[in-house]
XYZ file of C-alpha atoms in Angstrom:
567
model
C 0.000 0.000 0.000
C 1.423 3.400 -0.962
C 2.243 5.607 1.995
C 0.393 8.834 2.524
C 2.246 12.032 1.678
C 3.673 14.083 4.500
C 1.789 17.093 5.819
C 5.103 18.939 5.437
C 5.748 20.358 1.997
C 9.368 19.452 1.082
C 9.493 22.284 -1.437
C 8.965 24.761 1.373
C 11.966 23.528 3.382
C 15.289 25.301 2.978
C 17.946 22.998 4.383
C 21.498 24.045 3.535
C 24.828 22.497 4.635
C 27.239 25.343 5.422
C 30.707 25.461 6.963
C 31.491 25.749 10.654
C 32.677 29.360 10.418
C 29.242 30.764 9.655
C 27.134 32.298 12.414
C 23.469 31.743 11.556
C 21.247 34.437 13.023
C 17.488 34.136 13.427
C 16.666 36.421 10.523
C 14.356 36.399 7.500
C 17.051 37.560 5.092
C 18.120 35.240 2.262
C 21.047 32.950 3.055
C 24.256 34.489 1.741
C 26.828 31.862 2.758
C 27.884 29.185 0.318
C 26.408 25.688 0.354
C 29.166 23.155 0.965
C 29.432 19.823 -0.813
C 32.627 18.346 0.595
C 34.451 18.203 3.930
C 37.766 16.626 4.814
C 39.925 15.867 7.801
C 42.802 13.843 9.133
C 42.379 10.716 11.179
C 41.860 11.771 14.785
C 40.509 15.188 13.796
C 37.179 16.670 14.912
C 35.508 18.323 11.918
C 32.223 20.197 11.921
C 29.675 21.687 9.580
C 26.259 23.261 10.075
C 22.807 22.712 8.648
C 20.936 25.987 8.232
C 17.181 25.573 7.932
C 13.803 27.297 7.774
C 10.268 26.687 6.455
C 9.069 29.075 3.797
C 5.391 29.519 4.522
C 2.938 29.587 7.385
C 2.249 26.050 8.612
C -1.168 24.808 9.663
C -0.953 21.773 11.907
C -3.999 19.546 11.570
C -5.145 17.843 14.761
C -5.988 14.786 12.668
C -2.309 14.105 12.058
C 0.505 13.046 14.349
C 2.304 16.371 13.964
C 1.371 17.655 17.454
C 3.426 20.862 17.120
C 2.481 24.297 15.872
C 5.415 24.336 13.459
C 6.460 21.503 11.130
C 8.424 19.003 13.180
C 11.074 16.641 11.814
C 13.706 14.192 12.949
C 17.240 14.301 11.613
C 19.546 11.412 10.781
C 23.187 11.798 9.745
C 25.103 8.664 8.872
C 28.162 7.503 6.971
C 30.127 4.296 6.487
C 33.301 6.067 7.587
C 34.539 5.200 11.065
C 33.408 8.340 12.831
C 31.422 9.362 15.878
C 28.664 11.798 14.893
C 27.236 14.353 17.297
C 24.374 16.664 16.269
C 23.409 19.664 18.383
C 21.120 22.652 18.085
C 22.769 26.058 17.830
C 21.015 28.255 20.375
C 21.076 32.040 20.248
C 21.841 33.657 23.608
C 21.489 37.268 24.745
C 24.247 39.827 24.502
C 23.553 43.183 26.096
C 27.161 44.244 25.593
C 28.562 42.771 22.358
C 31.358 45.277 21.713
C 33.091 48.363 23.002
C 32.236 51.762 21.570
C 35.291 51.523 19.344
C 35.515 48.632 16.895
C 37.086 47.702 13.568
C 35.320 46.566 10.405
C 35.589 42.862 11.252
C 32.594 42.565 13.557
C 29.360 40.928 12.490
C 27.466 43.503 14.511
C 28.027 45.819 17.436
C 24.338 45.946 18.357
C 22.889 44.138 21.396
C 20.740 41.148 20.539
C 20.644 37.378 20.274
C 23.832 35.726 19.029
C 24.340 32.067 18.025
C 26.681 30.416 20.516
C 25.398 27.585 22.719
C 25.444 24.018 21.366
C 22.501 22.184 22.915
C 22.091 18.420 22.966
C 18.686 17.209 21.781
C 16.888 14.007 20.844
C 17.059 14.540 17.080
C 13.603 16.092 16.791
C 13.212 19.799 16.030
C 10.749 22.286 14.595
C 11.200 24.078 11.282
C 10.424 27.672 12.166
C 8.533 29.445 9.368
C 10.547 32.197 7.689
C 13.333 32.417 10.321
C 16.715 30.737 10.019
C 18.071 28.340 12.642
C 20.946 25.872 12.466
C 22.205 22.519 13.658
C 25.848 21.786 14.428
C 27.122 18.442 13.121
C 30.453 17.196 14.443
C 32.296 14.183 13.045
C 35.068 12.727 15.180
C 37.212 10.738 12.773
C 38.713 7.632 14.385
C 42.499 7.323 14.286
C 42.137 3.850 12.774
C 39.599 4.959 10.144
C 40.253 3.911 6.564
C 41.243 6.862 4.398
C 39.268 7.682 1.286
C 35.960 9.207 0.221
C 32.639 8.539 1.929
C 29.090 9.767 1.540
C 27.617 11.591 4.517
C 23.855 11.190 4.262
C 21.525 13.710 5.864
C 17.852 12.781 6.090
C 14.841 14.617 7.507
C 11.738 12.588 8.367
C 8.440 13.826 9.666
C 6.852 12.296 12.753
C 5.087 9.727 10.559
C 8.578 8.575 9.510
C 8.107 9.872 5.964
C 11.263 11.268 4.329
C 10.753 14.952 3.550
C 14.267 16.109 2.669
C 17.666 14.646 1.827
C 21.145 16.081 1.456
C 24.505 14.431 0.907
C 28.072 15.570 1.518
C 31.314 13.918 0.572
C 33.698 13.232 3.441
C 37.342 12.764 2.541
C 39.531 11.153 5.204
C 43.188 12.005 4.707
C 45.734 9.209 4.842
C 47.464 10.685 7.898
C 46.887 10.880 11.636
C 46.626 14.298 13.253
C 49.761 14.604 15.427
C 49.737 15.285 19.138
C 49.379 18.932 20.081
C 52.718 20.343 21.187
C 51.655 23.902 21.985
C 50.551 24.434 25.590
C 46.983 25.692 25.896
C 45.456 26.938 29.135
C 41.972 28.351 29.668
C 41.660 29.308 33.316
C 39.493 26.859 35.229
C 37.392 28.136 38.166
C 35.998 25.372 40.330
C 34.667 28.003 42.769
C 32.273 29.100 40.008
C 31.074 25.504 39.674
C 30.486 25.278 43.420
C 28.597 28.583 43.354
C 26.453 27.847 40.304
C 25.412 24.344 41.360
C 25.095 25.260 45.068
C 27.354 22.438 46.203
C 30.021 22.453 48.933
C 33.609 22.699 47.797
C 35.301 19.260 47.946
C 32.001 17.415 48.246
C 31.648 14.343 46.042
C 29.292 16.276 43.775
C 31.926 19.004 43.461
C 34.486 16.456 42.306
C 32.017 14.862 39.865
C 31.187 18.157 38.202
C 34.804 19.302 38.214
C 35.745 16.097 36.394
C 33.042 16.685 33.786
C 34.337 20.180 33.039
C 37.939 18.960 32.982
C 37.113 16.236 30.444
C 35.461 18.709 28.086
C 38.455 21.042 28.244
C 40.938 18.284 27.466
C 38.816 16.954 24.610
C 39.088 20.370 22.967
C 42.870 20.666 23.195
C 43.229 22.447 26.548
C 46.187 20.636 28.096
C 47.177 22.804 31.089
C 45.066 23.463 34.179
C 45.164 26.338 36.646
C 45.487 24.757 40.095
C 44.216 26.681 43.148
C 46.799 25.956 45.822
C 44.962 28.773 47.609
C 41.859 30.701 46.559
C 42.788 32.318 43.274
C 43.559 36.042 43.731
C 41.992 36.868 40.371
C 39.280 39.327 39.386
C 38.336 40.069 42.986
C 37.461 43.522 44.299
C 39.932 44.685 46.935
C 38.423 43.881 50.303
C 35.994 41.312 48.879
C 36.339 37.536 48.526
C 35.675 34.694 46.128
C 34.383 31.367 47.385
C 37.241 29.574 49.130
C 38.860 26.804 47.101
C 42.138 25.900 48.782
C 43.769 22.623 47.831
C 46.552 22.896 50.403
C 45.598 22.417 54.020
C 47.550 24.660 56.411
C 48.123 24.212 60.120
C 49.744 27.045 62.079
C 51.517 26.451 65.361
C 53.145 29.612 66.583
C 55.367 30.730 63.721
C 55.613 27.240 62.218
C 53.446 25.787 59.446
C 52.638 22.269 58.356
C 50.878 21.365 55.127
C 48.312 18.794 54.064
C 48.264 17.885 50.357
C 45.358 15.426 50.314
C 43.004 17.644 48.318
C 45.843 18.658 46.007
C 46.561 14.940 45.512
C 42.979 14.359 44.443
C 43.021 17.350 42.080
C 46.207 16.191 40.374
C 45.014 12.591 40.153
C 41.742 13.747 38.609
C 43.478 16.070 36.148
C 45.842 13.301 35.055
C 42.914 10.901 34.727
C 41.335 13.475 32.382
C 44.706 13.607 30.555
C 45.880 17.107 31.355
C 49.599 17.287 30.681
C 50.647 20.512 32.397
C 49.885 22.235 35.687
C 50.068 25.928 36.516
C 50.029 26.721 40.193
C 47.724 29.528 41.256
C 49.171 33.012 41.663
C 51.210 33.526 44.822
C 50.344 37.233 45.033
C 47.367 39.451 44.224
C 46.460 40.555 40.706
C 47.685 43.791 39.109
C 51.001 44.227 40.827
C 51.594 41.676 43.604
C 50.786 44.077 46.411
C 48.945 41.621 48.664
C 48.884 37.988 49.686
C 46.115 35.676 48.459
C 43.388 34.551 50.828
C 44.787 31.669 52.901
C 42.864 29.713 55.525
C 44.694 27.855 58.293
C 43.869 25.831 61.387
C 45.291 27.426 64.517
C 44.558 26.228 68.034
C 41.962 23.861 66.613
C 40.022 26.572 64.773
C 39.933 27.532 61.117
C 40.676 31.180 60.399
C 41.939 33.383 57.616
C 45.585 34.197 58.197
C 46.388 36.135 55.001
C 44.471 38.221 52.497
C 43.858 41.829 51.527
C 45.128 42.993 54.897
C 48.489 41.301 54.288
C 51.126 43.224 52.377
C 52.997 41.019 49.928
C 56.335 42.034 51.412
C 55.253 41.554 55.018
C 57.603 39.495 57.165
C 54.734 37.126 58.070
C 53.814 36.243 54.485
C 57.400 35.952 53.310
C 58.124 33.655 56.237
C 55.108 31.551 55.206
C 56.415 31.253 51.637
C 59.878 30.328 52.913
C 58.333 27.370 54.737
C 55.712 26.441 52.128
C 57.542 26.551 48.793
C 60.374 24.104 49.621
C 57.787 21.584 50.849
C 55.635 22.123 47.746
C 58.610 21.701 45.396
C 59.567 18.458 47.125
C 55.956 17.275 46.794
C 55.767 18.107 43.064
C 58.990 16.218 42.409
C 57.776 13.208 44.363
C 54.522 13.196 42.373
C 56.503 13.257 39.158
C 54.957 16.438 37.738
C 57.649 19.000 38.577
C 58.918 19.093 34.995
C 55.366 19.808 33.782
C 54.578 22.526 36.337
C 54.570 26.298 35.884
C 54.151 29.036 38.489
C 52.585 32.497 38.571
C 53.510 35.581 40.608
C 50.786 38.131 39.765
C 48.397 38.544 36.850
C 48.677 41.556 34.543
C 51.173 43.796 36.360
C 51.952 47.074 34.615
C 54.636 49.734 34.707
C 53.018 51.432 37.708
C 53.644 48.399 39.904
C 56.833 46.994 38.436
C 58.638 47.507 41.761
C 56.180 45.499 43.838
C 56.189 42.754 41.204
C 60.006 42.690 41.152
C 60.116 42.415 44.942
C 57.592 39.546 44.947
C 59.487 37.746 42.188
C 62.795 38.026 44.043
C 61.148 36.746 47.224
C 60.475 33.367 45.608
C 63.170 33.219 42.920
C 65.469 30.826 44.758
C 62.685 28.405 45.636
C 61.292 28.347 42.082
C 64.602 28.407 40.201
C 63.845 25.067 38.534
C 60.381 26.101 37.297
C 59.125 28.354 34.511
C 57.349 31.365 35.983
C 54.790 32.778 33.540
C 52.613 35.848 33.873
C 50.296 37.734 31.562
C 51.940 41.132 31.046
C 52.626 43.373 28.084
C 55.139 45.923 29.330
C 58.477 45.077 27.738
C 60.394 46.467 30.735
C 59.575 43.340 32.763
C 61.421 41.250 30.174
C 64.242 43.651 29.383
C 65.133 44.000 33.056
C 65.128 40.234 33.570
C 62.298 40.327 36.088
C 60.382 37.626 34.228
C 61.839 35.027 31.857
C 58.506 33.703 30.551
C 56.342 36.747 29.827
C 52.915 36.168 28.267
C 52.159 39.316 26.224
C 48.929 39.997 24.375
C 48.676 39.346 20.655
C 48.838 43.131 20.193
C 52.251 43.331 21.898
C 53.878 39.958 21.256
C 55.877 41.119 18.211
C 57.656 43.658 20.414
C 58.744 40.834 22.727
C 59.747 38.582 19.828
C 61.927 41.391 18.499
C 63.780 41.293 21.816
C 64.599 37.609 21.275
C 62.016 36.127 23.652
C 63.230 32.530 24.073
C 59.966 30.980 25.235
C 57.220 32.823 23.365
C 53.724 32.703 24.814
C 50.738 34.856 23.935
C 47.293 35.687 25.318
C 44.291 37.819 24.602
C 41.365 39.009 26.700
C 38.716 41.714 26.497
C 41.313 44.396 25.805
C 42.255 42.897 22.441
C 39.286 44.049 20.391
C 40.892 45.911 17.481
C 42.358 44.033 14.502
C 43.708 40.978 16.350
C 42.208 37.535 16.898
C 39.577 37.117 19.590
C 36.322 35.260 20.197
C 33.561 37.678 21.165
C 30.020 36.735 20.152
C 29.990 39.718 17.806
C 33.105 38.669 15.906
C 33.058 36.391 12.868
C 34.396 32.909 13.551
C 37.360 33.292 11.187
C 38.734 35.801 13.705
C 38.673 33.045 16.325
C 40.132 30.292 14.152
C 43.048 32.297 12.706
C 44.836 32.030 16.062
C 46.085 28.502 15.347
C 47.799 29.566 12.128
C 49.357 32.575 13.869
C 50.686 30.361 16.657
C 52.238 28.118 14.024
C 53.856 30.882 11.961
C 55.390 32.581 15.009
C 56.395 29.310 16.714
C 54.536 30.158 19.922
C 55.018 27.718 22.814
C 51.867 28.471 24.748
C 48.518 30.255 24.642
C 46.716 31.554 27.751
C 43.219 32.864 28.274
C 41.584 33.844 31.527
C 38.035 32.548 30.953
C 37.070 28.900 30.556
C 34.139 29.074 32.995
C 34.041 32.402 34.803
C 30.465 32.804 36.041
C 30.919 35.920 38.188
C 30.489 39.595 37.542
C 33.640 41.629 37.116
C 35.622 41.665 40.380
C 33.472 38.736 41.599
C 31.017 41.126 43.220
C 28.122 38.788 42.475
C 27.408 35.441 40.846
C 25.712 35.428 37.484
C 23.619 33.129 35.345
C 25.714 32.791 32.160
C 22.610 31.911 30.144
C 21.240 35.396 30.850
C 24.334 37.497 31.530
C 27.077 36.862 28.998
C 29.189 39.959 29.657
C 30.113 39.697 33.368
C 27.642 42.479 34.204
C 28.436 44.883 31.358
C 32.159 44.493 31.999
C 33.531 42.560 29.019
C 32.057 42.014 25.552
C 30.019 38.801 25.469
C 32.208 35.791 24.811
C 35.240 36.911 26.789
C 34.593 35.378 30.189
C 33.593 31.784 29.392
C 33.754 29.127 26.693
C 31.352 26.612 28.227
C 27.963 26.849 29.924
C 26.942 24.909 33.056
C 24.533 22.130 32.068
C 21.647 20.931 34.219
C 23.317 17.549 34.716
C 26.644 18.993 35.838
C 28.239 18.664 32.409
C 29.906 21.444 30.479
C 27.738 22.630 27.586
C 30.011 23.659 24.744
C 29.869 26.833 22.684
C 30.506 27.042 18.974
C 33.392 29.365 19.896
C 35.098 26.502 21.738
C 34.824 24.190 18.744
C 36.046 26.848 16.316
C 38.992 27.515 18.628
C 39.734 23.785 18.577
C 39.647 23.897 14.769
C 42.344 26.563 14.932
C 44.560 24.323 17.043
C 43.888 21.436 14.643
C 45.056 23.679 11.776
C 48.241 24.195 13.786
C 48.708 20.440 14.175
C 48.098 19.735 10.493
C 50.694 22.360 9.525
C 53.178 20.859 11.978
C 52.665 17.465 10.355
C 53.265 18.826 6.865
C 56.371 20.574 8.175
C 57.823 17.194 9.185
C 57.871 16.223 5.489
C 58.285 19.495 3.605
C 60.168 21.682 6.073
C 59.299 24.846 7.942
C 60.285 27.258 5.169
C 58.061 25.490 2.645
C 54.989 25.414 4.914
C 55.379 29.055 5.980
C 55.620 30.066 2.340
C 52.616 27.915 1.425
C 50.416 29.493 4.110
C 51.297 33.040 3.093
C 50.927 32.207 -0.584
C 47.368 30.915 -0.097
C 46.618 33.895 2.166
C 47.929 36.329 -0.441
C 49.816 38.164 2.288
C 52.345 37.706 5.064
C 50.118 36.830 8.003
C 50.808 38.692 11.248
C 48.825 38.951 14.470
C 47.048 42.044 13.147
C 46.858 41.255 9.416
C 45.313 38.039 8.155
C 42.694 36.849 5.626
C 39.162 37.872 6.457
C 37.426 35.424 4.124
C 36.212 31.996 5.167
C 37.491 30.609 1.855
C 41.071 31.004 3.060
C 40.666 28.243 5.634
C 38.958 25.959 3.131
C 41.672 26.560 0.539
C 44.496 26.124 3.027
C 43.244 22.876 4.513
C 42.333 21.488 1.087
C 45.909 22.090 -0.060
C 47.534 20.832 3.151
C 45.320 17.740 3.250
C 46.033 17.031 -0.422
C 49.784 17.221 0.131
C 49.570 14.960 3.179
C 47.560 12.462 1.114
C 50.230 12.475 -1.578
C 52.980 11.948 0.964
């Protein structure tokens, strides 16, 4: 018996595969981005594309049919014979009241407040086709390392709720005959477990705290974040002077007179968990306050059987009491790190973002601990060249607007970072920026042979200065402090899992570009690959000048993948 036709008119469905660098807004305007027909990736690579969709007339849902929704409802299937894991998510638009500063360059999608596509929401495969307005799905293919190379069809099928096929699309997937190499650049996105405790209303170090912390760690590592900020004591970051963040202190302290003893049980659990999640590097939390190392961090100790705060905003960094504490603590910590076997993978911080006005207090703090930390890299985000020229810091982490100045001085261990202040010309990942501006970072890291990249916001769910806690689904700008997209890359899911943003996956694509270029370099040499990149770009790429067309990334990876295939 012939099946009844669907109540959904297939001719009224627009359903367009587009690349991962498009941001699909909920607008009525015609689709301007190019339909894609082919995708490719190396074995072990995560590749993504989007499916933009809308229904092109008003839909009347008859109660006599199984439709049950006001708008036409369909189920999606994506399948291929290639050995891949396929994950399909809805791209959700979230509010941005503060998308950009008053000053901006021409490479913003918009500087107007509104709803921006960002959150990638898991769903059961069923979704509504909204009449006249565009939406999109995010399709991710994780190519297995043992996948067979070659060409495969990727079939995309829409069925209505009666199981009748209403739309089909097909892409070609090409798997390159090469395995994506291990990432060798260090990547840290600062991890705030206090924000997890606050958002989920769970006690720090409870079993639920550790479960959720593990979930967020796993997501970070999956996306190429291989270093974790470790709160020896409550992180002295983005906190208003005189105020406090929720206490997360991994080192237990007992004070007896002027002597201290230390308990590393919670630190043990943190390190064991991080290694289980496959983090490779550890950065110990800052030993002094932000913006100049003027104060000690908040430290809680047990004295005479009672817990109390012994250091904090009322403790000058150069006070005899705090320096005596560090003299007792750091040798014990160093011995512990060596015993655990992670000393060679551990970095330290003094103070975040010092400037020329507080170079003296930073210098004094650095000298206070120099002897104890002589075997460790000490990294700090700073962009004043004087800190490097004067030998105060050996591992500066300048912004992408200032890094060339440091490289010109022969910086031996080049790192780079960006934050809300890098909003003109350079790479960044605000909601309001096109995704190519996010992804270009990986190619820049490759061309300038950068050792590490740092960003301050993996999951910061506070207002600026941690004055109050925020709901990141409603407030995406840290209370009108930073353009939306600066302070977090993941959202807190209802089940305690990290909900990814499209910005996180595009950033990962940038690091995968880096890895693919490194692989080609093994065969063709650095000079050849550098020349190839700039040739396809049509310019010498710098941190401030780079291609602003999505086609550049497609052309580059097509060429690189082709050459790897031939090798």
